[in-house]
GROMACS .gro file of C-alpha atoms in nm:
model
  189
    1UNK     CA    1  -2.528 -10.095  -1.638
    2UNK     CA    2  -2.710 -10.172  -1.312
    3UNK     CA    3  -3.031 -10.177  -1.501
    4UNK     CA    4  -2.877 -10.427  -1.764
    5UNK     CA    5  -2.794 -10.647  -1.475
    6UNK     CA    6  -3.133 -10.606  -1.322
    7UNK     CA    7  -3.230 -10.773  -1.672
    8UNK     CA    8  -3.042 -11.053  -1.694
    9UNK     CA    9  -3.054 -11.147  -1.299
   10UNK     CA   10  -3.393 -11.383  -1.379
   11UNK     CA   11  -3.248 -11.529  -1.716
   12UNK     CA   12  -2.876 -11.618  -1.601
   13UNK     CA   13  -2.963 -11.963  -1.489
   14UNK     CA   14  -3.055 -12.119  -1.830
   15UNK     CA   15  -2.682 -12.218  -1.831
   16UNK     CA   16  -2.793 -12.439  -1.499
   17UNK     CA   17  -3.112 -12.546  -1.666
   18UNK     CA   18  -2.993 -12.608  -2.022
   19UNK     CA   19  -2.659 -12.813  -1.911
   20UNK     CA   20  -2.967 -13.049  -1.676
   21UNK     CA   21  -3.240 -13.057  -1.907
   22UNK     CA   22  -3.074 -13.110  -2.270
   23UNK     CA   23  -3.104 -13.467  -2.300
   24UNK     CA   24  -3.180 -13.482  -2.659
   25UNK     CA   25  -3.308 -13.297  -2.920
   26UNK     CA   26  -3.686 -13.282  -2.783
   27UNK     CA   27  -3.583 -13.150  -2.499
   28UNK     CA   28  -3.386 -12.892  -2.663
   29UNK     CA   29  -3.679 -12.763  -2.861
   30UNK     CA   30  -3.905 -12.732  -2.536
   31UNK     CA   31  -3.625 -12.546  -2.382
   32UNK     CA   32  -3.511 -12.369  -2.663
   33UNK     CA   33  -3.904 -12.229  -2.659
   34UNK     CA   34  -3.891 -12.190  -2.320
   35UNK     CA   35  -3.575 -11.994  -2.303
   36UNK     CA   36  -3.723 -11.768  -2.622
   37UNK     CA   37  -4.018 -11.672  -2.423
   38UNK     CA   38  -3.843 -11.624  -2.097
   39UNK     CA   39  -3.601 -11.360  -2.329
   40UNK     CA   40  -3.933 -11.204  -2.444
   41UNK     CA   41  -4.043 -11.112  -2.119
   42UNK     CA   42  -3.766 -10.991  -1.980
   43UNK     CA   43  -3.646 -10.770  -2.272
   44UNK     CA   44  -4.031 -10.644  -2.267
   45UNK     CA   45  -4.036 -10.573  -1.953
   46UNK     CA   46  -3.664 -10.334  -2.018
   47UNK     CA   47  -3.819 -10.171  -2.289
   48UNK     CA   48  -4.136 -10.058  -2.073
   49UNK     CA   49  -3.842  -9.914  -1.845
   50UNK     CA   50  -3.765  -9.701  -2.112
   51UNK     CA   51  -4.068  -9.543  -2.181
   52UNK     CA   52  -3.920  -9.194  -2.156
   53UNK     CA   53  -4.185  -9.109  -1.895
   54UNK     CA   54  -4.096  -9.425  -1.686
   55UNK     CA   55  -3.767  -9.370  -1.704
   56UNK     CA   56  -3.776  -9.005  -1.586
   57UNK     CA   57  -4.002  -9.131  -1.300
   58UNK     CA   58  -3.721  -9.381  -1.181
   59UNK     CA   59  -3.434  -9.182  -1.257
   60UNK     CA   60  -3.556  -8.875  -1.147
   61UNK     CA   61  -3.783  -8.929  -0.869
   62UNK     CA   62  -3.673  -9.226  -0.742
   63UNK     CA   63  -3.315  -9.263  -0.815
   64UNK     CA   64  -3.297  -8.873  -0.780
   65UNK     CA   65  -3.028  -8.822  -1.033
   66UNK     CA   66  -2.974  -8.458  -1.168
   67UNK     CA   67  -3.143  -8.437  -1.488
   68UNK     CA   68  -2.826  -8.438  -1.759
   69UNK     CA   69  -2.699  -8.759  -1.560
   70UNK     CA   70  -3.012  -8.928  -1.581
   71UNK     CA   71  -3.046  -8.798  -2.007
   72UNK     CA   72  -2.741  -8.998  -2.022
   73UNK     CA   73  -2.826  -9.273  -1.869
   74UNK     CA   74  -3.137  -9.323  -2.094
   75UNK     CA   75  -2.942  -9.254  -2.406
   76UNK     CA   76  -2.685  -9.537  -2.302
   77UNK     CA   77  -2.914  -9.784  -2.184
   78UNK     CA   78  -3.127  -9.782  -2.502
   79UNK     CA   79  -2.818  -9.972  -2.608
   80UNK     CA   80  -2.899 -10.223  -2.336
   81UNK     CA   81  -3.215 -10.327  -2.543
   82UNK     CA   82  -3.068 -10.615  -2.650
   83UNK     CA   83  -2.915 -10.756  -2.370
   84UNK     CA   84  -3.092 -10.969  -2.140
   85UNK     CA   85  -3.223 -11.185  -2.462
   86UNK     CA   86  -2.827 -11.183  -2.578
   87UNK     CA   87  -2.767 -11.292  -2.245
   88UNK     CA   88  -3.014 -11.581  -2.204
   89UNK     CA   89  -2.915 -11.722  -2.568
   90UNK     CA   90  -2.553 -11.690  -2.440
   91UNK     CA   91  -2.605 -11.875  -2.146
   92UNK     CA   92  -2.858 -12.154  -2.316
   93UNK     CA   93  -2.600 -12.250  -2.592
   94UNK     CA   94  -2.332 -12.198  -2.324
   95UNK     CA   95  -2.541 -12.521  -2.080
   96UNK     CA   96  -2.557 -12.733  -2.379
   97UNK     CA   97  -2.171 -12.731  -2.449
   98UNK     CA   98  -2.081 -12.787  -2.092
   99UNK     CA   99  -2.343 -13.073  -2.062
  100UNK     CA  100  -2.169 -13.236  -2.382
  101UNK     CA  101  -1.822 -13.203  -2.341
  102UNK     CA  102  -1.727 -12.873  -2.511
  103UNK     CA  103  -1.621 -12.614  -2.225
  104UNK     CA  104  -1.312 -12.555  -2.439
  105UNK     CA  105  -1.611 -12.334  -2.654
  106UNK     CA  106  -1.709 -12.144  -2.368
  107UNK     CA  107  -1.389 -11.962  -2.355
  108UNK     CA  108  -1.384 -11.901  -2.745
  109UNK     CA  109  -1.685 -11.776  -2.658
  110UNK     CA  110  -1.530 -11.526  -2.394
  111UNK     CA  111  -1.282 -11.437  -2.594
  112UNK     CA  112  -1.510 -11.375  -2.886
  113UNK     CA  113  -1.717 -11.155  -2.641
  114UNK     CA  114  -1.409 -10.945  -2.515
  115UNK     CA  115  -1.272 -10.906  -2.893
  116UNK     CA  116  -1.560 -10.760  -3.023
  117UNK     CA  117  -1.660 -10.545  -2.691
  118UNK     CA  118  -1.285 -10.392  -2.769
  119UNK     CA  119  -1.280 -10.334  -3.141
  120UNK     CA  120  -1.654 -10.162  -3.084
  121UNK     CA  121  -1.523  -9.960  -2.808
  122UNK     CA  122  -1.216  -9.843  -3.017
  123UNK     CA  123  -1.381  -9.745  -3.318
  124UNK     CA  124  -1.652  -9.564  -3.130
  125UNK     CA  125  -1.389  -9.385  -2.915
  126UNK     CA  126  -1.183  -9.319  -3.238
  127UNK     CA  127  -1.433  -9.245  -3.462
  128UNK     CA  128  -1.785  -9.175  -3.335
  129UNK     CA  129  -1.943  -8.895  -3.133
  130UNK     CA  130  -2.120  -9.093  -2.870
  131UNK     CA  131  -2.053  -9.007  -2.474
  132UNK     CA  132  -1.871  -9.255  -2.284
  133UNK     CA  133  -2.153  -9.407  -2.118
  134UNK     CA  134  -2.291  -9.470  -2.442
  135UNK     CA  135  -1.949  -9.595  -2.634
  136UNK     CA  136  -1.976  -9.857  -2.262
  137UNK     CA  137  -2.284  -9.967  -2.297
  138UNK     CA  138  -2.299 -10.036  -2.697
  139UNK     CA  139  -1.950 -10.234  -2.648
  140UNK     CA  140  -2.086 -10.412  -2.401
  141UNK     CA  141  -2.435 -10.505  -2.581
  142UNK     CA  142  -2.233 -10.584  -2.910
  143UNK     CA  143  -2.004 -10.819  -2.683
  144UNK     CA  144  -2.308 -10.999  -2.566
  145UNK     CA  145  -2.452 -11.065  -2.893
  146UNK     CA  146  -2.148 -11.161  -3.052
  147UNK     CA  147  -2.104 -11.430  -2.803
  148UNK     CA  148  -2.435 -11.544  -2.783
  149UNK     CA  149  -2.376 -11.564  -3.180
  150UNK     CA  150  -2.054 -11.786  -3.167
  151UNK     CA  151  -2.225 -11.962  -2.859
  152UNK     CA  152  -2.499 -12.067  -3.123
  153UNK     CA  153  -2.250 -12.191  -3.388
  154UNK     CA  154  -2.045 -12.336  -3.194
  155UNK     CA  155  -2.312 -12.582  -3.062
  156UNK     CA  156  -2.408 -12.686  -3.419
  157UNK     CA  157  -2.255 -13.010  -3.351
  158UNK     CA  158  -2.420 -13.082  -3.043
  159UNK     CA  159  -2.736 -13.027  -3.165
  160UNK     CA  160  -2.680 -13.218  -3.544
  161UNK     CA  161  -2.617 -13.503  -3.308
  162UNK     CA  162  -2.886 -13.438  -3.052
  163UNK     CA  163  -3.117 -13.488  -3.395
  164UNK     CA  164  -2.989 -13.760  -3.547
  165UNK     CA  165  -2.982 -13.944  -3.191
  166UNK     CA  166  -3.201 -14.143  -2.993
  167UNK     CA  167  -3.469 -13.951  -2.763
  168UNK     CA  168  -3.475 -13.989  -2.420
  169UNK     CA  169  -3.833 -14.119  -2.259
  170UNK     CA  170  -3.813 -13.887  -1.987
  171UNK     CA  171  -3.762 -13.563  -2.175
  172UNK     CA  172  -4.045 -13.590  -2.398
  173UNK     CA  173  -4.282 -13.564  -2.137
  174UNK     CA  174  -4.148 -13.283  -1.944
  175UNK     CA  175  -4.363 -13.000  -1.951
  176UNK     CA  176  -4.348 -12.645  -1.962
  177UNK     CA  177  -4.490 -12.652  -1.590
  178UNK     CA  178  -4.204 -12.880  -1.476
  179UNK     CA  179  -3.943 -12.660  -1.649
  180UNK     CA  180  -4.025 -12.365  -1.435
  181UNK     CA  181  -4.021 -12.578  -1.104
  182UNK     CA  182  -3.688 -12.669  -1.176
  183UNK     CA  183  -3.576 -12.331  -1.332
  184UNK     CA  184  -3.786 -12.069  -1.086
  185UNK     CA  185  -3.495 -12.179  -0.759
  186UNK     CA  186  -3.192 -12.073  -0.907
  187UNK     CA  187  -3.333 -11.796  -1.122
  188UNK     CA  188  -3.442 -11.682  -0.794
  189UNK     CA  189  -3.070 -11.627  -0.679
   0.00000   0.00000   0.00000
């Protein structure tokens, strides 16, 4: 879990950026990009942690956990895999509803997230043969996606009238340079 939120401490702040930026639907696209290859990264850079031999290096050596704690660990974070980019497309989708009105759909969104972590979590606990840690950590990743599912459907109507509207001069200009400068600050935090 700590490794998860390690992950999605530098994308978080697309909410912040998205609900400034998203003027229109030019601006979307460059941030839509941007937020895609920020995801990348960061979801690259959590599957190089689990490189088995990486892994044992941080776990064992410099975490110092005893060796069947830290062969859990790995097994549940694989589940982690998708989180950070879950996260970031959760948080984009969730900045254009609050810019445009529609905070009402972040809580659907919540709730959508808690429902599904729940039913995953029962039927794994019911049914499957995982370990804890691992029934956690694929509730939690399921929860994540789901939302950042229902995030993306739910702003369908923002961004069919983001289309058909009229662009705004000073988002087609902004560059990819400019979005970092405004989004490296509070990613930062």
């Amino acid at each position: 879990l700590s490794l998860a939120f390690i992950s999605e401490g530098p994308i978080i702040m697309l909410v912040s950026t998205a609900t400034a930026l998203v003027r229109d639907y030019s601006s979307y696209r460059k941030l839509l990009r941007f937020a895609l290859l920020l995801n990348g990264v960061i979801t690259l850079l959590l599957a190089m942690v689990m490189i088995p031999q990486v892994f044992s290096f941080l776990a064992d050596e410099v975490v110092g956990l005893p060796r069947d704690v830290g062969r859990l660990a790995y097994e549940s974070t694989v589940f982690f895999l998708p989180w950070p980019a879950a996260i970031g497309m959760r948080r984009f989708y969730q900045g254009i509803l609050i810019r445009h009105n529609r905070t009402r759909y972040v809580t659907y969104g919540t709730i959508t997230r808690l429902g599904s972590m729940t039913l995953t979590a029962l039927v794994l606990a019911w049914w499957g043969n995982l370990p804890g840690a691992c029934v956690g950590s694929l509730s939690l990743s399921v929860g994540v996606v789901c939302e950042a599912v229902a995030s993306r459907v739910m702003a369908h109507g923002v961004l069919t009238q983001l289309k058909a509207g009229p662009a705004d001069e000073s988002s087609g200009s902004m560059t990819y340079g400019e979005i970092a400068s405004f989004y490296l600050p509070p990613a930062l935090t």
